[in-house]
Every structure is written in structure tokens, then in C-alpha cells.
Amino acid sequence: MAPHGEGSDAAVEAMAAQVENHPISSILIIIAMQTEALPVVNKFRLTANPQPAFPKGVPWVHYHGTYKDLTINLVWPGKDLTLGVDSVGTICASLVAYASIQALQPDLIINAGTAGGFKAKGAGIGDVFLASHVAFHDRRIPIPVFDLYGVGLRQACSTPNLLKELNLKTGKLSTGDSLDMSLQDEASITANDATVKDMEGAAVAYVADLLKVPVIFVKAITDIVDGEKPTAEEFLQNLAAVTAALDRAVTQVIDYISGKCLPEL
């Protein structure tokens, strides 16, 4: 292993250039909820890995398979071992992203899932967005420079051709660990210029950036955050139908990616 410094930086750059100039061969899909994950698992006929390369005792679930010229790995954080609900939120997302990248070495990550949208920014129920940028809205550290660290703004992998071909919407994604939205969260989301709100994206983006793996975000709108219905009620009401829209979009994205290099996206 090269020591830290110029040699290691050059090695990283060389590896990145090599990946960019070769067709994408391995995709890691990270999805927070079982309801969101299973349609994709079934669509691509993925099979569960009974012995995933994860720490012993964690509930994380790994599905894998091949589709056209792609190796597809899908990981969802599983059910909480105490309460039995989906392990949503930034902590699980970041842990799963780190462990999955280390174990599976993907060329590209797709963080797919349902999300809230803002009608004031043009979002509607069932719309599917490719996020252009991601940031946190609940890490408020009002100290110079730490404030920027808390927001953690990062740009998603650029996919102008994919966006045009599939006619998807685009907008900025804001992430926090609460389904509802406090007044402070609302102010931060506004400052982030976000169209879409979720509970995982920025955490996945942080890990992907740390480990130098490109990532795209496919988010389908289940609830209108600035609408009249309670968020939880609208989310549950629309989850099944919107999950079907998410499944279709993820399938289209993977079909488009097949045989292409990163710069062609």
C-alpha cells in the first residue's frame, strides 16, 4: 500500500480515471425500507446472500445477481433488532454504505427510496427526482466553518444524459433524521434550496465522497411536505403506489447505465 501523500493521491486519481474510462460493471443499490427494496429485488431476480461480508449480528440484508453486463448488489439495513421496524435514518444508512463499499467495491452507488417533496418547488405525488446536490438540514453548528461542515453540501454524480433520456425531474435533496419538519428544519431546508426531503441521502453521500465512489440519488415523492395533509398519513397512503413508480425508475436507470462509462451518463 502506498504511503499517504503524493503517491497515494496519484494512485487514487489513476484508479478513478480507470473507472471512468471503462463501462460500469458493478452497481450497489442502497435502499432504506423493505417495501422499497423488494420490488427491485424481484424485478432483477436478485437472491439473498446467506453469508454477507458484514459484521456478525447486524440485521443488514444483501441481495445480489447479474443483469445484462452488470453485477447488481442491493443492501437494505434490515429490521431493528429490538422493535422490528425498518432501520431508517442517517446512522444506519452511513454504516451500511461504508460496510457495503468496503465489501463489494462498486463502480457506482444508487441510493433509491421514497421521499417528501415541496409543491412550491414543483414536486407532486409520484414524481421521481434525480438529486443534483445533497445536504443535511438538522446538523446546526452555528460556529464559522463548522456551520458548513454541518450542512455537508455535496454534489451527486453528474448524469445529464440520463436525466434527459428518462425525462426525470431534478432538484436538491435535504436530509434529516425526522419524518416531520420543525421550524428550524424548515429554515435549513429553505437555505438548502431543497425540492426533496429524505432521511438517508446526505449520509450516503458523505460516505461515498469519503471513499471516492460516485453516487446518484433516485427519489420518488410519497408526501407533500408543504401540503395540507399530515406527512405520516400521506406517506402511508401513497407508499405502495409510489414504490411502484420508484421501481420503474430504478429499472430505467439501470437499463440506461448498462454498457456505459461514467462520463456517458
mmCIF file with all atom_site columns, C-alpha atoms in Angstrom, residues 145-233:
data_model
loop_
_atom_site.group_PDB
_atom_site.id
_atom_site.type_symbol
_atom_site.label_atom_id
_atom_site.label_alt_id
_atom_site.label_comp_id
_atom_site.label_asym_id
_atom_site.label_entity_id
_atom_site.label_seq_id
_atom_site.pdbx_PDB_ins_code
_atom_site.Cartn_x
_atom_site.Cartn_y
_atom_site.Cartn_z
_atom_site.occupancy
_atom_site.B_iso_or_equiv
_atom_site.pdbx_formal_charge
_atom_site.auth_seq_id
_atom_site.auth_comp_id
_atom_site.auth_asym_id
_atom_site.auth_atom_id
_atom_site.pdbx_PDB_model_num
ATOM 1  C CA . VAL A 1 145 ? -16.785 26.770 9.154   1.00 0.00 ? 145 VAL A CA 1
ATOM 2  C CA . PHE A 1 146 ? -18.424 24.214 11.469  1.00 0.00 ? 146 PHE A CA 1
ATOM 3  C CA . ASP A 1 147 ? -21.733 25.505 10.114  1.00 0.00 ? 147 ASP A CA 1
ATOM 4  C CA . LEU A 1 148 ? -20.687 24.483 6.598   1.00 0.00 ? 148 LEU A CA 1
ATOM 5  C CA . TYR A 1 149 ? -19.462 21.133 7.894   1.00 0.00 ? 149 TYR A CA 1
ATOM 6  C CA . GLY A 1 150 ? -22.853 20.553 9.489   1.00 0.00 ? 150 GLY A CA 1
ATOM 7  C CA . VAL A 1 151 ? -24.711 21.249 6.247   1.00 0.00 ? 151 VAL A CA 1
ATOM 8  C CA . GLY A 1 152 ? -22.302 18.928 4.444   1.00 0.00 ? 152 GLY A CA 1
ATOM 9  C CA . LEU A 1 153 ? -23.271 20.014 0.924   1.00 0.00 ? 153 LEU A CA 1
ATOM 10 C CA . ARG A 1 154 ? -22.164 17.546 -1.745  1.00 0.00 ? 154 ARG A CA 1
ATOM 11 C CA . GLN A 1 155 ? -22.846 17.194 -5.452  1.00 0.00 ? 155 GLN A CA 1
ATOM 12 C CA . ALA A 1 156 ? -24.248 13.978 -6.841  1.00 0.00 ? 156 ALA A CA 1
ATOM 13 C CA . CYS A 1 157 ? -22.592 12.249 -9.776  1.00 0.00 ? 157 CYS A CA 1
ATOM 14 C CA . SER A 1 158 ? -23.362 14.285 -12.877 1.00 0.00 ? 158 SER A CA 1
ATOM 15 C CA . THR A 1 159 ? -25.836 12.470 -15.160 1.00 0.00 ? 159 THR A CA 1
ATOM 16 C CA . PRO A 1 160 ? -27.102 14.978 -17.749 1.00 0.00 ? 160 PRO A CA 1
ATOM 17 C CA . ASN A 1 161 ? -27.707 12.361 -20.456 1.00 0.00 ? 161 ASN A CA 1
ATOM 18 C CA . LEU A 1 162 ? -29.534 10.035 -18.089 1.00 0.00 ? 162 LEU A CA 1
ATOM 19 C CA . LEU A 1 163 ? -31.716 12.873 -16.867 1.00 0.00 ? 163 LEU A CA 1
ATOM 20 C CA . LYS A 1 164 ? -32.632 13.921 -20.410 1.00 0.00 ? 164 LYS A CA 1
ATOM 21 C CA . GLU A 1 165 ? -33.221 10.404 -21.729 1.00 0.00 ? 165 GLU A CA 1
ATOM 22 C CA . LEU A 1 166 ? -35.517 9.322  -18.900 1.00 0.00 ? 166 LEU A CA 1
ATOM 23 C CA . ASN A 1 167 ? -37.258 12.674 -18.572 1.00 0.00 ? 167 ASN A CA 1
ATOM 24 C CA . LEU A 1 168 ? -36.915 12.678 -14.784 1.00 0.00 ? 168 LEU A CA 1
ATOM 25 C CA . LYS A 1 169 ? -37.099 15.754 -12.612 1.00 0.00 ? 169 LYS A CA 1
ATOM 26 C CA . THR A 1 170 ? -34.090 17.141 -10.789 1.00 0.00 ? 170 THR A CA 1
ATOM 27 C CA . GLY A 1 171 ? -33.643 19.194 -7.647  1.00 0.00 ? 171 GLY A CA 1
ATOM 28 C CA . LYS A 1 172 ? -31.651 19.450 -4.462  1.00 0.00 ? 172 LYS A CA 1
ATOM 29 C CA . LEU A 1 173 ? -32.128 16.873 -1.698  1.00 0.00 ? 173 LEU A CA 1
ATOM 30 C CA . SER A 1 174 ? -32.091 17.699 2.010   1.00 0.00 ? 174 SER A CA 1
ATOM 31 C CA . THR A 1 175 ? -31.630 15.004 4.660   1.00 0.00 ? 175 THR A CA 1
ATOM 32 C CA . GLY A 1 176 ? -32.569 14.773 8.329   1.00 0.00 ? 176 GLY A CA 1
ATOM 33 C CA . ASP A 1 177 ? -33.426 12.124 10.895  1.00 0.00 ? 177 ASP A CA 1
ATOM 34 C CA . SER A 1 178 ? -37.048 13.158 11.465  1.00 0.00 ? 178 SER A CA 1
ATOM 35 C CA . LEU A 1 179 ? -40.072 12.421 9.291   1.00 0.00 ? 179 LEU A CA 1
ATOM 36 C CA . ASP A 1 180 ? -41.781 15.628 10.375  1.00 0.00 ? 180 ASP A CA 1
ATOM 37 C CA . MET A 1 181 ? -40.341 19.117 9.955   1.00 0.00 ? 181 MET A CA 1
ATOM 38 C CA . SER A 1 182 ? -39.664 21.565 12.766  1.00 0.00 ? 182 SER A CA 1
ATOM 39 C CA . LEU A 1 183 ? -39.486 25.298 12.144  1.00 0.00 ? 183 LEU A CA 1
ATOM 40 C CA . GLN A 1 184 ? -35.705 25.129 12.443  1.00 0.00 ? 184 GLN A CA 1
ATOM 41 C CA . ASP A 1 185 ? -35.592 22.269 9.946   1.00 0.00 ? 185 ASP A CA 1
ATOM 42 C CA . GLU A 1 186 ? -37.810 24.240 7.578   1.00 0.00 ? 186 GLU A CA 1
ATOM 43 C CA . ALA A 1 187 ? -35.458 27.205 7.705   1.00 0.00 ? 187 ALA A CA 1
ATOM 44 C CA . SER A 1 188 ? -32.471 24.954 6.991   1.00 0.00 ? 188 SER A CA 1
ATOM 45 C CA . ILE A 1 189 ? -34.267 23.165 4.157   1.00 0.00 ? 189 ILE A CA 1
ATOM 46 C CA . THR A 1 190 ? -35.117 26.529 2.627   1.00 0.00 ? 190 THR A CA 1
ATOM 47 C CA . ALA A 1 191 ? -31.482 27.575 2.962   1.00 0.00 ? 191 ALA A CA 1
ATOM 48 C CA . ASN A 1 192 ? -30.508 24.324 1.232   1.00 0.00 ? 192 ASN A CA 1
ATOM 49 C CA . ASP A 1 193 ? -32.855 25.272 -1.660  1.00 0.00 ? 193 ASP A CA 1
ATOM 50 C CA . ALA A 1 194 ? -34.251 21.741 -1.456  1.00 0.00 ? 194 ALA A CA 1
ATOM 51 C CA . THR A 1 195 ? -37.054 20.283 -3.540  1.00 0.00 ? 195 THR A CA 1
ATOM 52 C CA . VAL A 1 196 ? -36.866 16.836 -1.935  1.00 0.00 ? 196 VAL A CA 1
ATOM 53 C CA . LYS A 1 197 ? -36.567 15.780 1.722   1.00 0.00 ? 197 LYS A CA 1
ATOM 54 C CA . ASP A 1 198 ? -35.416 12.360 2.932   1.00 0.00 ? 198 ASP A CA 1
ATOM 55 C CA . MET A 1 199 ? -33.730 10.579 5.861   1.00 0.00 ? 199 MET A CA 1
ATOM 56 C CA . GLU A 1 200 ? -30.671 8.941  4.244   1.00 0.00 ? 200 GLU A CA 1
ATOM 57 C CA . GLY A 1 201 ? -29.272 10.686 1.177   1.00 0.00 ? 201 GLY A CA 1
ATOM 58 C CA . ALA A 1 202 ? -26.711 13.067 2.660   1.00 0.00 ? 202 ALA A CA 1
ATOM 59 C CA . ALA A 1 203 ? -25.343 10.311 4.899   1.00 0.00 ? 203 ALA A CA 1
ATOM 60 C CA . VAL A 1 204 ? -24.762 8.054  1.881   1.00 0.00 ? 204 VAL A CA 1
ATOM 61 C CA . ALA A 1 205 ? -23.228 11.000 0.035   1.00 0.00 ? 205 ALA A CA 1
ATOM 62 C CA . TYR A 1 206 ? -20.785 11.636 2.886   1.00 0.00 ? 206 TYR A CA 1
ATOM 63 C CA . VAL A 1 207 ? -19.534 8.049  2.887   1.00 0.00 ? 207 VAL A CA 1
ATOM 64 C CA . ALA A 1 208 ? -19.407 7.834  -0.916  1.00 0.00 ? 208 ALA A CA 1
ATOM 65 C CA . ASP A 1 209 ? -17.362 11.040 -1.043  1.00 0.00 ? 209 ASP A CA 1
ATOM 66 C CA . LEU A 1 210 ? -15.060 9.780  1.710   1.00 0.00 ? 210 LEU A CA 1
ATOM 67 C CA . LEU A 1 211 ? -14.364 6.546  -0.169  1.00 0.00 ? 211 LEU A CA 1
ATOM 68 C CA . LYS A 1 212 ? -14.395 8.144  -3.634  1.00 0.00 ? 212 LYS A CA 1
ATOM 69 C CA . VAL A 1 213 ? -17.305 6.222  -5.144  1.00 0.00 ? 213 VAL A CA 1
ATOM 70 C CA . PRO A 1 214 ? -19.728 8.090  -7.439  1.00 0.00 ? 214 PRO A CA 1
ATOM 71 C CA . VAL A 1 215 ? -23.337 8.103  -6.275  1.00 0.00 ? 215 VAL A CA 1
ATOM 72 C CA . ILE A 1 216 ? -26.698 9.066  -7.740  1.00 0.00 ? 216 ILE A CA 1
ATOM 73 C CA . PHE A 1 217 ? -29.953 9.572  -5.875  1.00 0.00 ? 217 PHE A CA 1
ATOM 74 C CA . VAL A 1 218 ? -33.314 8.343  -7.195  1.00 0.00 ? 218 VAL A CA 1
ATOM 75 C CA . LYS A 1 219 ? -36.154 9.619  -5.004  1.00 0.00 ? 219 LYS A CA 1
ATOM 76 C CA . ALA A 1 220 ? -39.901 9.155  -5.523  1.00 0.00 ? 220 ALA A CA 1
ATOM 77 C CA . ILE A 1 221 ? -42.333 11.532 -3.807  1.00 0.00 ? 221 ILE A CA 1
ATOM 78 C CA . THR A 1 222 ? -44.806 9.994  -1.338  1.00 0.00 ? 222 THR A CA 1
ATOM 79 C CA . ASP A 1 223 ? -45.875 13.138 0.509   1.00 0.00 ? 223 ASP A CA 1
ATOM 80 C CA . ILE A 1 224 ? -46.018 16.885 0.022   1.00 0.00 ? 224 ILE A CA 1
ATOM 81 C CA . VAL A 1 225 ? -44.189 18.460 2.933   1.00 0.00 ? 225 VAL A CA 1
ATOM 82 C CA . ASP A 1 226 ? -45.718 21.885 2.392   1.00 0.00 ? 226 ASP A CA 1
ATOM 83 C CA . GLY A 1 227 ? -49.164 20.444 1.652   1.00 0.00 ? 227 GLY A CA 1
ATOM 84 C CA . GLU A 1 228 ? -52.353 20.210 3.693   1.00 0.00 ? 228 GLU A CA 1
ATOM 85 C CA . LYS A 1 229 ? -52.247 16.533 4.754   1.00 0.00 ? 229 LYS A CA 1
ATOM 86 C CA . PRO A 1 230 ? -50.230 15.280 7.748   1.00 0.00 ? 230 PRO A CA 1
ATOM 87 C CA . THR A 1 231 ? -46.914 13.894 6.488   1.00 0.00 ? 231 THR A CA 1
ATOM 88 C CA . ALA A 1 232 ? -47.171 10.481 8.164   1.00 0.00 ? 232 ALA A CA 1
ATOM 89 C CA . GLU A 1 233 ? -50.733 9.948  6.919   1.00 0.00 ? 233 GLU A CA 1
#
